[in-house]
Amino acid sequence: MRNASNNEIKLLRKLNRKKYREKEQRFVVEGERAVEQVVENGLLDVETVFVQERFKVQDVRFKEIEVCVLEDEIFAEVADTDNPQGILAVCAMPDEIQYEQLADESGIIVATDAIQDPGNMGTILRTAAWFGAKALIAGKGSVDVYHPKVVRSTAG
C-alpha cells in the first residue's frame, strides 16, 4: 500500500463527471460490497483500489491490485456518497460491442429506452446479469451506465 499521488486524486475528482469518464475510459466503483463484487467476478479490469486511512485492507483478493491510501478529508471530496464506506476502485470501461457483433451471437440482449433514474438503470443491469444477458443497449435519453449511482445500485 502507498499514498495516492496528486495525479490520482485529480483523476478521481474528474471521474465524477461523465465527459471525463468517457475521455479517460474509466469509472469509479464505490462501496465495500460493490468493490468486492467487481474484484471477485473478474469481468472488469480493476486498475487501483483507494481506501481511507481508517480502512483496513487485509483481504487476499486485493493481492494483485494496487491499493492506495487517501486522507479521510480527500476521500470525502472524491467520493460520490455523503457517507462513504472508505473504499473505491477505478476500473477500465470494457470495450463497446458493435451491433454487428451482437447479431452474430445468440443470447439475451436487453434494450432500454430513456431510463433516466440511476437506481432503476442499476436494477435493470443487475437483473439482466442475473439472467445471463450478454449486452445492454441503452437508448437515447438514458442515464450514463457508468454514473456512480448506477454502478452502486448494480451491487444490489
mmCIF file of C-alpha atoms in Angstrom:
data_model
loop_
_atom_site.group_PDB
_atom_site.id
_atom_site.type_symbol
_atom_site.label_atom_id
_atom_site.label_comp_id
_atom_site.label_asym_id
_atom_site.label_seq_id
_atom_site.Cartn_x
_atom_site.Cartn_y
_atom_site.Cartn_z
ATOM 1 C CA MET A 1 0.000 0.000 0.000
ATOM 2 C CA ARG A 2 1.093 3.512 -0.722
ATOM 3 C CA ASN A 3 -0.309 7.024 -0.541
ATOM 4 C CA ALA A 4 -2.221 8.200 -3.588
ATOM 5 C CA SER A 5 -0.425 10.673 -5.837
ATOM 6 C CA ASN A 6 -1.772 14.123 -6.698
ATOM 7 C CA ASN A 7 -2.444 12.952 -10.273
ATOM 8 C CA GLU A 8 -4.513 10.026 -8.992
ATOM 9 C CA ILE A 9 -6.515 12.345 -6.745
ATOM 10 C CA LYS A 10 -7.166 14.689 -9.690
ATOM 11 C CA LEU A 11 -8.317 11.731 -11.789
ATOM 12 C CA LEU A 12 -10.715 10.585 -9.064
ATOM 13 C CA ARG A 13 -12.259 14.052 -8.928
ATOM 14 C CA LYS A 14 -12.626 14.136 -12.715
ATOM 15 C CA LEU A 15 -14.244 10.705 -12.926
ATOM 16 C CA ASN A 16 -17.313 12.036 -11.127
ATOM 17 C CA ARG A 17 -18.177 13.759 -14.417
ATOM 18 C CA LYS A 18 -19.425 11.904 -17.488
ATOM 19 C CA LYS A 19 -17.250 13.761 -20.004
ATOM 20 C CA TYR A 20 -14.087 12.717 -18.153
ATOM 21 C CA ARG A 21 -15.283 9.124 -17.674
ATOM 22 C CA GLU A 22 -15.709 8.940 -21.444
ATOM 23 C CA LYS A 23 -12.395 10.673 -22.157
ATOM 24 C CA GLU A 24 -10.395 8.518 -19.729
ATOM 25 C CA GLN A 25 -12.398 5.332 -20.442
ATOM 26 C CA ARG A 26 -12.504 4.682 -16.698
ATOM 27 C CA PHE A 27 -15.145 4.795 -13.987
ATOM 28 C CA VAL A 28 -15.366 4.513 -10.212
ATOM 29 C CA VAL A 29 -16.927 1.712 -8.188
ATOM 30 C CA GLU A 30 -17.671 2.887 -4.651
ATOM 31 C CA GLY A 31 -18.549 0.926 -1.521
ATOM 32 C CA GLU A 32 -17.242 -2.199 0.145
ATOM 33 C CA ARG A 33 -19.755 -4.655 -1.326
ATOM 34 C CA ALA A 34 -19.545 -3.193 -4.841
ATOM 35 C CA VAL A 35 -15.732 -3.226 -4.873
ATOM 36 C CA GLU A 36 -15.630 -6.782 -3.503
ATOM 37 C CA GLN A 37 -18.053 -7.950 -6.192
ATOM 38 C CA VAL A 38 -16.152 -6.324 -9.045
ATOM 39 C CA VAL A 39 -12.873 -7.826 -7.808
ATOM 40 C CA GLU A 40 -14.386 -11.292 -7.253
ATOM 41 C CA ASN A 41 -16.176 -11.643 -10.585
ATOM 42 C CA GLY A 42 -13.118 -10.608 -12.591
ATOM 43 C CA LEU A 43 -15.181 -9.290 -15.502
ATOM 44 C CA LEU A 44 -13.756 -5.774 -15.265
ATOM 45 C CA ASP A 45 -10.185 -4.549 -15.195
ATOM 46 C CA VAL A 46 -9.753 -3.072 -11.698
ATOM 47 C CA GLU A 47 -6.789 -0.722 -12.019
ATOM 48 C CA THR A 48 -6.453 0.662 -8.488
ATOM 49 C CA VAL A 49 -8.292 0.422 -5.178
ATOM 50 C CA PHE A 50 -8.359 3.516 -2.966
ATOM 51 C CA VAL A 51 -9.076 3.336 0.752
ATOM 52 C CA GLN A 52 -9.492 5.806 3.585
ATOM 53 C CA GLU A 53 -6.771 5.849 6.206
ATOM 54 C CA ARG A 54 -9.053 4.070 8.701
ATOM 55 C CA PHE A 55 -9.932 1.272 6.277
ATOM 56 C CA LYS A 56 -8.049 -1.967 6.891
ATOM 57 C CA VAL A 57 -7.209 -3.977 3.788
ATOM 58 C CA GLN A 58 -6.236 -7.484 4.778
ATOM 59 C CA ASP A 59 -8.081 -9.237 2.026
ATOM 60 C CA VAL A 60 -6.223 -11.676 -0.201
ATOM 61 C CA ARG A 61 -8.480 -10.680 -3.111
ATOM 62 C CA PHE A 62 -6.604 -7.388 -3.380
ATOM 63 C CA LYS A 63 -3.224 -9.095 -3.623
ATOM 64 C CA GLU A 64 -2.840 -8.460 -7.365
ATOM 65 C CA ILE A 65 -4.354 -4.957 -7.295
ATOM 66 C CA GLU A 66 -2.558 -1.789 -6.288
ATOM 67 C CA VAL A 67 -4.072 -0.268 -3.136
ATOM 68 C CA CYS A 68 -3.603 3.437 -2.366
ATOM 69 C CA VAL A 69 -4.466 5.316 0.801
ATOM 70 C CA LEU A 70 -6.332 8.628 0.746
ATOM 71 C CA GLU A 71 -6.554 11.003 3.681
ATOM 72 C CA ASP A 72 -10.080 10.976 5.117
ATOM 73 C CA GLU A 73 -10.704 14.585 4.046
ATOM 74 C CA ILE A 74 -9.664 13.891 0.437
ATOM 75 C CA PHE A 75 -11.633 10.641 0.341
ATOM 76 C CA ALA A 76 -14.762 12.564 1.352
ATOM 77 C CA GLU A 77 -14.130 15.022 -1.511
ATOM 78 C CA VAL A 78 -13.736 12.385 -4.230
ATOM 79 C CA ALA A 79 -16.476 10.039 -3.007
ATOM 80 C CA ASP A 80 -19.906 10.398 -4.583
ATOM 81 C CA THR A 81 -21.799 9.426 -1.424
ATOM 82 C CA ASP A 82 -22.475 11.565 1.635
ATOM 83 C CA ASN A 83 -21.286 8.817 3.995
ATOM 84 C CA PRO A 84 -18.583 6.892 2.126
ATOM 85 C CA GLN A 85 -17.696 3.370 3.229
ATOM 86 C CA GLY A 86 -13.978 4.004 2.882
ATOM 87 C CA ILE A 87 -13.197 2.082 -0.293
ATOM 88 C CA LEU A 88 -13.491 2.692 -4.023
ATOM 89 C CA ALA A 89 -11.926 1.295 -7.166
ATOM 90 C CA VAL A 90 -11.041 2.734 -10.549
ATOM 91 C CA CYS A 91 -11.966 0.352 -13.358
ATOM 92 C CA ALA A 92 -11.367 0.455 -17.092
ATOM 93 C CA MET A 93 -14.511 0.617 -19.202
ATOM 94 C CA PRO A 94 -14.987 -2.544 -21.228
ATOM 95 C CA ASP A 95 -14.802 -2.207 -24.994
ATOM 96 C CA GLU A 96 -18.082 -1.310 -26.635
ATOM 97 C CA ILE A 97 -19.550 -4.044 -28.790
ATOM 98 C CA GLN A 98 -20.871 -3.137 -32.222
ATOM 99 C CA TYR A 99 -24.382 -4.177 -33.217
ATOM 100 C CA GLU A 100 -22.969 -6.410 -35.950
ATOM 101 C CA GLN A 101 -21.019 -8.401 -33.369
ATOM 102 C CA LEU A 102 -24.158 -8.904 -31.279
ATOM 103 C CA ALA A 103 -26.099 -10.194 -34.273
ATOM 104 C CA ASP A 104 -23.554 -12.973 -34.819
ATOM 105 C CA GLU A 105 -24.099 -14.473 -31.363
ATOM 106 C CA SER A 106 -27.130 -15.915 -29.639
ATOM 107 C CA GLY A 107 -28.226 -14.884 -26.176
ATOM 108 C CA ILE A 108 -30.174 -12.290 -24.276
ATOM 109 C CA ILE A 109 -29.788 -8.635 -25.179
ATOM 110 C CA VAL A 110 -31.574 -6.072 -23.029
ATOM 111 C CA ALA A 111 -32.582 -2.763 -24.602
ATOM 112 C CA THR A 112 -33.744 0.243 -22.615
ATOM 113 C CA ASP A 113 -35.270 3.500 -23.732
ATOM 114 C CA ALA A 114 -34.866 6.771 -21.853
ATOM 115 C CA ILE A 115 -34.230 5.242 -18.422
ATOM 116 C CA GLN A 116 -33.244 8.368 -16.530
ATOM 117 C CA ASP A 117 -33.225 7.184 -12.926
ATOM 118 C CA PRO A 118 -29.789 5.804 -11.954
ATOM 119 C CA GLY A 119 -31.266 3.376 -9.412
ATOM 120 C CA ASN A 120 -33.650 1.918 -11.987
ATOM 121 C CA MET A 121 -30.857 1.508 -14.545
ATOM 122 C CA GLY A 122 -28.678 -0.225 -11.957
ATOM 123 C CA THR A 123 -31.504 -2.599 -11.067
ATOM 124 C CA ILE A 124 -32.050 -3.405 -14.751
ATOM 125 C CA LEU A 125 -28.319 -4.094 -15.203
ATOM 126 C CA ARG A 126 -28.187 -6.311 -12.102
ATOM 127 C CA THR A 127 -31.272 -8.259 -13.188
ATOM 128 C CA ALA A 128 -30.001 -8.612 -16.760
ATOM 129 C CA ALA A 129 -26.705 -10.000 -15.456
ATOM 130 C CA TRP A 130 -28.562 -12.480 -13.250
ATOM 131 C CA PHE A 131 -30.437 -13.762 -16.311
ATOM 132 C CA GLY A 132 -27.183 -14.059 -18.262
ATOM 133 C CA ALA A 133 -27.688 -11.175 -20.669
ATOM 134 C CA LYS A 134 -24.681 -10.659 -22.905
ATOM 135 C CA ALA A 135 -25.325 -6.983 -23.583
ATOM 136 C CA LEU A 136 -27.382 -3.949 -22.691
ATOM 137 C CA ILE A 137 -28.299 -1.303 -25.212
ATOM 138 C CA ALA A 138 -29.117 1.988 -23.507
ATOM 139 C CA GLY A 139 -31.317 4.070 -25.779
ATOM 140 C CA LYS A 140 -31.178 7.793 -26.324
ATOM 141 C CA GLY A 141 -32.026 9.795 -23.229
ATOM 142 C CA SER A 142 -30.838 7.073 -20.858
ATOM 143 C CA VAL A 143 -28.685 7.773 -17.839
ATOM 144 C CA ASP A 144 -24.957 7.061 -18.210
ATOM 145 C CA VAL A 145 -24.467 3.402 -17.226
ATOM 146 C CA TYR A 146 -21.173 4.405 -15.550
ATOM 147 C CA HIS A 147 -22.830 7.084 -13.396
ATOM 148 C CA PRO A 148 -21.731 6.433 -9.782
ATOM 149 C CA LYS A 149 -25.313 5.826 -8.591
ATOM 150 C CA VAL A 150 -25.926 3.321 -11.388
ATOM 151 C CA VAL A 151 -22.719 1.462 -10.556
ATOM 152 C CA ARG A 152 -23.571 1.357 -6.828
ATOM 153 C CA SER A 153 -27.087 0.088 -7.444
ATOM 154 C CA THR A 154 -25.825 -2.801 -9.577
ATOM 155 C CA ALA A 155 -24.307 -4.250 -6.398
ATOM 156 C CA GLY A 156 -27.807 -4.838 -5.038
#
